[in-house]
CSV table of C-alpha atoms and ligand atoms in Angstrom, one decimal:
chain,number,residue,atom,x,y,z
A,585,MET,CA,90.9,115.1,176.2
A,586,TYR,CA,93.8,117.2,177.3
A,587,ARG,CA,94.9,119.9,174.9
A,588,ALA,CA,97.8,122.2,175.5
A,589,SER,CA,96.0,125.1,173.8
A,590,GLN,CA,92.4,125.8,174.3
A,591,ALA,CA,90.3,126.5,171.2
A,592,HIS,CA,89.4,130.2,170.9
A,593,SER,CA,87.7,132.0,168.1
A,594,PRO,CA,90.2,133.6,165.7
A,595,SER,CA,89.2,137.1,166.7
A,596,THR,CA,90.0,136.4,170.4
A,597,LEU,CA,93.2,138.1,171.6
A,598,VAL,CA,94.8,135.3,173.7
A,599,LEU,CA,97.3,136.5,176.3
A,600,ALA,CA,98.6,133.1,177.1
A,601,GLY,CA,102.0,133.2,178.9
A,602,GLY,CA,104.9,131.4,177.4
A,603,ILE,CA,103.7,131.5,173.8
A,604,PRO,CA,106.2,133.0,171.3
A,605,ASP,CA,105.1,135.0,168.2
A,606,VAL,CA,105.5,132.4,165.5
A,607,ARG,CA,104.7,135.2,163.0
A,608,LEU,CA,108.3,136.3,163.5
A,609,VAL,CA,109.8,133.0,162.3
A,610,SER,CA,111.0,133.1,158.8
A,611,ALA,CA,109.1,130.3,157.0
A,612,THR,CA,111.3,131.0,154.0
A,613,GLU,CA,114.5,130.3,155.8
A,614,LEU,CA,113.1,127.2,157.5
A,615,ALA,CA,111.8,125.9,154.1
A,616,ARG,CA,115.1,126.6,152.4
A,617,ALA,CA,117.1,124.8,155.1
A,618,TYR,CA,114.7,121.8,154.9
A,619,ARG,CA,115.0,121.6,151.1
A,620,ARG,CA,118.8,121.9,151.3
A,621,VAL,CA,119.2,119.1,153.8
A,622,LEU,CA,116.8,116.8,152.0
A,623,ARG,CA,118.6,117.5,148.7
A,624,HIS,CA,122.0,116.8,150.2
A,625,GLN,CA,121.3,114.0,152.7
A,626,GLY,CA,117.9,112.8,151.7
A,627,GLY,CA,118.6,109.1,151.8
A,628,ALA,CA,120.1,109.2,155.2
A,629,LEU,CA,117.4,111.5,156.6
A,630,LEU,CA,114.5,109.5,155.3
A,631,GLY,CA,115.6,106.2,156.8
A,632,TYR,CA,115.9,105.1,160.4
A,633,GLY,CA,118.3,107.1,162.5
A,634,ASP,CA,119.7,107.5,166.0
A,635,SER,CA,117.1,107.5,168.8
A,636,LEU,CA,119.2,110.1,170.6
A,637,GLY,CA,118.4,112.6,167.8
A,638,HIS,CA,120.2,113.7,164.7
A,639,PRO,CA,123.9,114.0,165.5
A,640,ARG,CA,124.2,117.3,163.7
A,641,LEU,CA,121.6,118.9,165.9
A,642,ARG,CA,123.0,117.3,169.1
A,643,LYS,CA,126.4,118.8,168.2
A,644,ALA,CA,124.9,122.3,167.4
A,645,LEU,CA,122.9,122.3,170.6
A,646,ALA,CA,125.8,121.1,172.7
A,647,GLU,CA,128.0,123.9,171.3
A,648,MET,CA,125.2,126.5,171.8
A,649,LEU,CA,124.7,125.4,175.4
A,650,SER,CA,128.4,125.4,176.2
A,651,ALA,CA,129.0,128.8,174.6
A,652,THR,CA,126.0,130.7,175.8
A,653,ARG,CA,124.8,129.0,179.0
A,654,GLY,CA,127.9,127.5,180.5
A,655,VAL,CA,126.4,124.0,180.4
A,656,ALA,CA,129.1,121.4,179.8
A,657,ALA,CA,127.1,119.5,177.2
A,658,THR,CA,128.6,117.2,174.5
A,659,PRO,CA,126.7,115.4,171.7
A,660,GLU,CA,126.8,112.2,173.8
A,661,THR,CA,125.1,113.9,176.8
A,662,VAL,CA,122.3,115.5,174.8
A,663,LEU,CA,119.0,113.6,174.0
A,664,ILE,CA,116.7,115.3,171.5
A,665,THR,CA,113.0,114.9,172.4
A,666,ARG,CA,109.8,116.0,170.9
A,667,GLY,CA,109.5,119.2,173.0
A,668,SER,CA,110.4,119.5,176.6
A,669,GLN,CA,107.2,117.8,177.6
A,670,MET,CA,108.6,114.5,176.2
A,671,ALA,CA,111.8,115.3,178.0
A,672,LEU,CA,109.9,115.7,181.3
A,673,TYR,CA,108.0,112.5,180.7
A,674,LEU,CA,111.2,110.5,180.0
A,675,VAL,CA,113.0,111.9,183.0
A,676,ALA,CA,110.1,111.0,185.2
A,677,ARG,CA,110.0,107.5,183.8
A,678,THR,CA,113.8,107.1,184.2
A,679,LEU,CA,114.2,108.6,187.6
A,680,VAL,CA,111.0,108.0,189.6
A,681,ALA,CA,109.7,104.8,191.0
A,682,PRO,CA,106.1,104.5,192.3
A,683,GLY,CA,105.9,106.3,195.7
A,684,ASP,CA,109.0,108.4,195.2
A,685,VAL,CA,108.7,112.0,196.4
A,686,VAL,CA,109.2,114.8,193.8
A,687,VAL,CA,109.1,118.3,195.2
A,688,VAL,CA,107.5,120.9,192.9
A,689,GLU,CA,107.1,124.7,193.0
A,690,ASP,CA,103.7,126.1,194.1
A,691,PRO,CA,102.5,127.8,191.9
A,692,GLY,CA,104.1,125.9,189.1
A,693,TYR,CA,103.9,124.0,185.8
A,694,ARG,CA,101.1,121.5,186.0
A,695,PRO,CA,101.9,119.5,182.8
A,696,ALA,CA,105.3,118.6,184.4
A,697,TRP,CA,103.5,117.5,187.6
A,698,GLU,CA,101.3,115.3,185.6
A,699,ALA,CA,104.2,113.6,183.9
A,700,PHE,CA,105.7,112.8,187.4
A,701,GLN,CA,102.4,111.5,188.6
A,702,LEU,CA,102.1,109.2,185.7
A,703,ALA,CA,105.4,107.6,186.8
A,704,GLY,CA,103.8,107.1,190.3
A,705,ALA,CA,105.5,110.1,192.0
A,706,LYS,CA,104.1,111.6,195.2
A,707,LEU,CA,104.2,115.4,194.7
A,708,VAL,CA,105.1,117.7,197.6
A,709,ARG,CA,104.7,121.4,197.3
A,710,LEU,CA,107.4,124.0,197.8
A,711,PRO,CA,106.2,127.6,198.1
A,712,VAL,CA,107.5,130.4,196.0
A,713,ASP,CA,108.0,134.0,197.0
A,714,GLY,CA,109.5,137.1,195.5
A,715,ALA,CA,113.0,135.5,195.3
A,716,GLY,CA,111.8,132.3,193.7
A,717,ALA,CA,111.4,128.8,195.3
A,718,CYS,CA,111.6,128.9,199.1
A,719,VAL,CA,114.7,126.7,199.3
A,720,LYS,CA,115.0,127.1,203.1
A,721,GLU,CA,111.9,125.0,203.5
A,722,LEU,CA,113.6,122.0,201.8
A,723,ALA,CA,115.4,121.1,205.1
A,724,THR,CA,112.1,120.7,206.9
A,725,LEU,CA,110.5,118.9,204.0
A,726,SER,CA,113.4,116.4,203.9
A,727,ASN,CA,113.0,115.6,207.6
A,728,ARG,CA,109.5,114.6,206.8
A,729,GLU,CA,109.9,112.9,203.4
A,730,ARG,CA,112.6,111.1,201.5
A,731,ILE,CA,113.0,113.3,198.5
A,732,ARG,CA,114.0,111.7,195.2
A,733,ALA,CA,114.0,114.8,193.0
A,734,LEU,CA,113.2,118.5,192.8
A,735,TYR,CA,111.5,119.9,189.7
A,736,LEU,CA,112.3,123.6,189.3
A,737,THR,CA,112.2,126.5,186.9
A,738,PRO,CA,114.9,128.7,188.5
A,739,HIS,CA,115.6,131.2,185.7
A,740,HIS,CA,112.1,132.5,185.2
A,741,GLN,CA,110.0,130.7,187.7
A,742,TYR,CA,106.8,129.4,186.1
A,743,PRO,CA,104.3,131.2,186.3
A,744,THR,CA,105.7,134.1,188.4
A,745,THR,CA,108.8,134.8,186.2
A,746,VAL,CA,110.9,135.5,189.3
A,747,THR,CA,114.6,134.6,189.0
A,748,LEU,CA,115.9,132.4,191.8
A,749,ALA,CA,118.1,134.5,194.1
A,750,ALA,CA,121.8,133.9,194.0
A,751,GLY,CA,122.1,132.7,197.6
A,752,ARG,CA,119.3,130.3,197.1
A,753,ARG,CA,120.9,128.8,194.1
A,754,LEU,CA,124.0,127.9,196.1
A,755,GLU,CA,121.9,126.5,198.9
A,756,LEU,CA,120.0,124.4,196.5
A,757,LEU,CA,123.0,122.9,194.9
A,758,GLU,CA,124.5,122.1,198.2
A,759,PHE,CA,121.3,120.6,199.5
A,760,ALA,CA,121.1,118.3,196.4
A,761,ARG,CA,124.7,117.3,196.6
A,762,THR,CA,124.8,116.4,200.3
A,763,ARG,CA,121.5,114.5,200.2
A,764,HIS,CA,121.9,112.9,196.7
A,765,ILE,CA,118.7,114.4,195.4
A,766,ALA,CA,118.3,115.1,191.6
A,767,ILE,CA,117.4,118.6,190.4
A,768,ILE,CA,115.3,118.7,187.2
A,769,GLU,CA,116.0,122.1,185.9
A,770,ASP,CA,113.4,123.3,183.3
A,771,ASP,CA,115.0,126.2,181.5
A,772,TYR,CA,112.3,126.9,179.0
A,773,ASP,CA,112.8,130.5,177.9
A,774,HIS,CA,116.4,131.2,178.7
A,775,GLU,CA,117.2,133.8,176.1
A,776,PHE,CA,114.2,136.0,176.9
A,777,HIS,CA,115.9,138.2,179.5
A,778,TYR,CA,115.6,141.9,179.0
A,779,ASP,CA,117.4,143.7,181.8
A,780,GLY,CA,121.0,142.6,182.1
A,781,ARG,CA,122.3,139.3,181.0
A,782,PRO,CA,120.5,136.0,181.6
A,783,VAL,CA,121.5,134.2,184.8
A,784,LEU,CA,123.4,131.0,184.0
A,785,PRO,CA,121.5,127.8,184.6
A,786,LEU,CA,122.0,125.8,187.8
A,787,ALA,CA,123.4,123.1,185.5
A,788,SER,CA,126.4,125.4,184.7
A,789,ALA,CA,127.5,125.4,188.4
A,790,ASP,CA,126.8,121.7,188.9
A,791,THR,CA,130.0,119.8,189.6
A,792,THR,CA,128.5,116.5,190.7
A,793,GLY,CA,125.9,115.6,188.0
A,794,ALA,CA,123.0,116.4,190.3
A,795,VAL,CA,121.3,118.5,187.7
A,796,ILE,CA,119.2,117.2,184.8
A,797,TYR,CA,118.9,120.0,182.4
A,798,ILE,CA,115.8,120.3,180.2
A,799,GLY,CA,115.4,122.9,177.4
A,800,THR,CA,113.3,123.5,174.3
A,801,LEU,CA,113.3,125.3,171.0
A,802,SER,CA,109.5,126.0,171.5
A,803,LYS,CA,110.0,129.5,172.8
A,804,VAL,CA,113.1,130.6,170.9
A,805,LEU,CA,111.7,129.3,167.6
A,806,ALA,CA,108.3,127.6,167.4
A,807,PRO,CA,106.4,125.0,169.5
A,808,GLY,CA,105.2,123.2,166.4
A,809,LEU,CA,108.7,122.0,165.5
A,810,ARG,CA,108.5,119.8,168.7
A,811,ILE,CA,112.2,120.0,169.5
A,812,GLY,CA,113.3,119.8,173.1
A,813,TYR,CA,116.3,118.2,174.8
A,814,ILE,CA,117.7,116.7,178.0
A,815,VAL,CA,121.3,117.2,179.0
A,816,ALA,CA,122.4,114.7,181.7
A,817,PRO,CA,125.1,112.3,182.7
A,818,SER,CA,125.4,109.4,180.2
A,819,PRO,CA,123.8,106.7,182.4
A,820,LEU,CA,120.6,108.7,182.6
A,821,ILE,CA,120.6,109.5,178.9
A,822,GLU,CA,121.0,105.9,178.1
A,823,ARG,CA,118.0,104.8,180.2
A,824,ALA,CA,115.9,107.7,178.8
A,825,VAL,CA,116.8,106.9,175.2
A,826,ALA,CA,115.9,103.2,175.7
A,827,TYR,CA,112.5,104.3,177.1
A,828,ARG,CA,112.0,106.7,174.3
A,829,SER,CA,112.7,104.1,171.7
A,830,PHE,CA,109.8,101.9,173.1
A,831,MET,CA,107.3,104.5,172.2
A,832,ASP,CA,108.9,106.6,169.5
A,833,LEU,CA,112.0,105.3,167.6
A,834,GLN,CA,113.2,108.7,166.7
A,835,GLY,CA,112.3,112.3,166.1
A,836,ASP,CA,111.9,113.9,162.7
A,837,HIS,CA,115.5,113.9,161.5
A,838,ALA,CA,114.9,116.0,158.4
A,839,VAL,CA,113.5,118.8,160.6
A,840,GLU,CA,116.2,118.3,163.2
A,841,SER,CA,118.9,118.5,160.5
A,842,ALA,CA,117.4,121.7,159.0
A,843,VAL,CA,117.3,123.3,162.4
A,844,ALA,CA,120.9,122.3,163.0
A,845,GLU,CA,121.8,124.1,159.8
A,846,LEU,CA,120.0,127.2,161.0
A,847,LEU,CA,121.9,127.1,164.3
A,848,GLU,CA,125.2,126.5,162.6
A,849,GLY,CA,124.6,129.4,160.2
A,850,GLY,CA,123.6,131.8,163.0
A,851,GLU,CA,120.0,132.3,161.8
A,852,VAL,CA,118.5,131.0,165.0
A,853,GLN,CA,120.7,133.3,167.1
A,854,ARG,CA,119.7,136.3,164.8
A,855,HIS,CA,116.1,135.4,165.2
A,856,ILE,CA,116.5,135.2,169.0
A,857,ARG,CA,118.1,138.7,169.1
A,858,ARG,CA,115.3,140.2,167.0
A,859,ALA,CA,112.5,138.4,169.0
A,860,ARG,CA,114.1,139.6,172.3
A,861,ARG,CA,114.1,143.2,171.2
A,862,ILE,CA,110.5,142.9,170.1
A,863,TYR,CA,109.3,141.1,173.3
A,864,HIS,CA,111.1,143.7,175.4
A,865,ALA,CA,109.1,146.5,173.8
A,866,ARG,CA,105.9,144.5,174.1
A,867,ARG,CA,106.5,143.9,177.8
A,868,ASP,CA,106.8,147.6,178.4
A,869,VAL,CA,103.7,148.4,176.3
A,870,LEU,CA,101.6,145.8,178.2
A,871,ALA,CA,102.9,147.2,181.6
A,872,GLU,CA,102.1,150.7,180.6
A,873,GLU,CA,98.6,149.9,179.3
A,874,LEU,CA,97.8,148.0,182.4
A,875,ARG,CA,98.9,150.9,184.6
A,876,LYS,CA,96.8,153.3,182.5
A,877,GLN,CA,93.6,151.2,182.5
A,878,PHE,CA,93.8,149.6,186.0
A,879,GLY,CA,96.0,151.8,188.1
A,880,ALA,CA,96.3,150.8,191.7
A,881,MET,CA,93.9,147.9,191.1
A,882,PHE,CA,96.8,145.9,189.7
A,883,PHE,CA,100.1,145.3,191.5
A,884,PHE,CA,103.1,143.9,189.6
A,885,THR,CA,106.8,144.4,189.1
A,886,VAL,CA,107.9,144.5,185.5
A,887,PRO,CA,109.8,141.2,185.1
A,888,THR,CA,113.4,141.2,184.0
A,889,GLY,CA,112.7,138.3,181.8
A,890,GLY,CA,110.1,135.8,180.6
A,891,MET,CA,107.1,136.2,178.3
A,892,ALA,CA,104.4,137.2,180.8
A,893,LEU,CA,103.4,139.6,183.6
A,894,TRP,CA,102.3,138.1,186.9
A,895,VAL,CA,99.8,140.5,188.3
A,896,ARG,CA,98.1,140.7,191.7
A,897,VAL,CA,94.6,142.0,191.4
A,898,GLU,CA,93.1,144.0,194.3
A,899,GLU,CA,90.6,142.2,196.6
A,900,GLY,CA,86.9,142.3,195.7
A,901,VAL,CA,87.1,141.5,192.0
A,902,ASP,CA,85.4,138.3,190.9
A,903,LEU,CA,88.2,137.0,188.7
A,904,SER,CA,86.2,134.0,187.4
A,905,ALA,CA,83.4,136.3,186.2
A,906,TRP,CA,86.0,138.6,184.7
A,907,GLU,CA,87.6,135.8,182.8
A,908,LEU,CA,84.2,134.7,181.4
A,909,GLN,CA,83.2,138.2,180.5
A,910,GLY,CA,86.6,138.7,178.9
A,911,LEU,CA,86.0,135.8,176.6
A,912,ARG,CA,82.7,137.5,175.5
A,913,GLU,CA,84.6,140.7,174.8
A,914,GLY,CA,87.3,138.7,172.8
A,915,VAL,CA,90.2,138.5,175.2
A,916,ALA,CA,91.6,135.5,177.0
A,917,PHE,CA,93.9,135.5,180.0
A,918,GLN,CA,95.0,133.0,182.6
A,919,LEU,CA,93.9,133.1,186.3
A,920,GLY,CA,96.3,132.2,189.1
A,921,ARG,CA,94.2,129.3,190.1
A,922,ARG,CA,95.4,127.4,187.0
A,923,PHE,CA,98.9,127.2,188.5
A,924,THR,CA,98.3,126.5,192.2
A,925,PHE,CA,99.0,123.1,193.7
A,926,ASP,CA,95.4,122.5,194.9
A,927,ARG,CA,93.7,124.7,192.3
A,928,GLU,CA,93.2,127.2,195.1
A,929,MET,CA,91.9,130.6,194.0
A,930,ILE,CA,94.5,133.3,194.4
A,931,PRO,CA,94.1,137.0,193.4
A,932,TYR,CA,96.6,136.7,190.5
A,933,MET,CA,96.5,136.5,186.7
A,934,ARG,CA,99.2,135.8,184.1
A,935,LEU,CA,99.2,138.0,181.1
A,936,GLY,CA,101.5,136.9,178.2
A,937,PHE,CA,102.9,139.6,176.0
A,938,ALA,CA,105.3,137.8,173.6
A,939,SER,CA,102.8,136.5,171.0
A,940,ARG,CA,100.9,139.8,170.5
A,941,THR,CA,101.9,142.9,168.6
A,942,GLU,CA,101.9,146.2,170.5
A,943,ALA,CA,98.6,147.2,168.9
A,944,GLU,CA,97.0,143.9,169.8
A,945,LEU,CA,98.2,144.3,173.4
A,946,LYS,CA,96.6,147.7,173.6
A,947,GLU,CA,93.3,146.4,172.2
A,948,ALA,CA,93.4,143.3,174.5
A,949,VAL,CA,93.8,145.6,177.6
A,950,ARG,CA,90.9,147.8,176.3
A,951,ARG,CA,88.7,144.6,176.0
A,952,MET,CA,89.8,143.6,179.6
A,953,ALA,CA,88.7,147.0,180.8
A,954,ARG,CA,85.4,146.8,179.0
A,955,ALA,CA,84.7,143.3,180.4
A,956,LEU,CA,85.5,144.6,183.9
A,957,ARG,CA,83.1,147.5,183.7
A,958,THR,CA,80.2,145.2,183.1
A,959,LEU,CA,80.9,143.1,186.2
A,960,PRO,CA,79.1,143.6,189.5
A,961,ARG,CA,81.8,144.4,192.1
A,962,LYS,CA,81.7,142.0,195.1
A,963,ARG,CA,80.1,143.7,198.1
A,964,LEU,CA,82.7,144.8,200.5
A,965,ALA,CA,82.4,143.5,204.1
A,966,LYS,CA,80.9,146.1,206.5
A,967,LYS,CA,84.2,146.4,208.3
A,968,GLU,CA,86.0,147.3,205.1
A,969,VAL,CA,83.4,149.8,204.1
A,970,ARG,CA,83.8,151.7,207.4
A,971,ARG,CA,87.6,152.0,207.0
B,233,LIG,C1,107.7,125.6,182.1
B,233,LIG,C2,107.5,124.9,180.8
B,233,LIG,N1,108.1,123.7,180.6
B,233,LIG,C3,107.9,123.0,179.5
B,233,LIG,C4,107.0,123.5,178.5
B,233,LIG,C5,106.8,122.5,177.3
B,233,LIG,O1,107.2,123.1,176.2
B,233,LIG,P1,107.5,122.1,174.9
B,233,LIG,O2,107.0,120.7,175.2
B,233,LIG,O3,106.8,122.8,173.8
B,233,LIG,O4,109.0,122.2,174.7
B,233,LIG,C6,106.4,124.7,178.6
B,233,LIG,C7,105.5,125.2,177.6
B,233,LIG,O5,104.7,126.1,177.8
B,233,LIG,C8,106.7,125.4,179.8
B,233,LIG,O6,106.1,126.6,180.0
């Protein structure tokens, strides 16, 4: 069985990347909004509704996306889904025919790849470097393959958190426009940018309808609400909503309406500002603790945004053994292998900081260090020893 979150004992400090701290969400405000909408529109909310999603939420999201992300969304071009995973699945089903080529980032987000593969896509890897996806390589790829779509996380590349360089963004849009290739932009944690303003999505610069924009409230609010969305030209939205209605007639309109109310009243925006301040401080604490405990053994740049650090570990450390020993010490972290196209082992790990308090982060790093001390170091090759 596939499960998004692995079961860990409650005392394990899990440093999963991309998980928000749901302890910061005000259950009282959410409950109040839920009670209010049910009291005032109960009848309408408890019956069948529009498969596109509750109109009030589509309107609130379209306004938020236009105002803060430059995405020209209207309620008609927004489809609410149960999380962005459903959005990815619907876009895959709508866009991809068996055998179509979808280009994906390597390393990248495997659950999206799986949705494309379920629709019969052939996946082709695009490497990622310190400036994001290697857009230059697309020209060579497209000489070899007929590309149908690109699946990208340009704002905070998943899992490296690198922001796609400005020049590459322009190249990418031009490439998609001239070759009639769709770009599926997964902008999963847009607001969590700490140094400077967030870079606007590719969708904000798209003049030809090449970009299908996918977002979620899982990071800015809570994954358990299962609210994601697709913004795309109407023909695609119509096909996607038809597909959706075959498996799930509609989302939870009472919850959608309550969340719309929190967006309209500015509560969500206030929550985002508070969470951003807290995550910013947590990012710095984790970076500092890692430097103190592991020094030159770890190489990383502090990311300008995102919810995790992408760390290169010096050669000679048995990462799989460390991961196992870490679990025994009560700390869980993600190895780079989890994100590579061929599950190839790479000397990287991803350490999420958003969902843990500063004290928990310090303790988690101490546990990592304890786990490391008990590991036998791999023997260095003779050549390396002599140097
Ligand atoms: C890159 C990326 N896309 C999509 C998702 C799916 O999120 P959800 O289905 O909760 O909206 C995640 C969740 O971790 C993610 O990291």
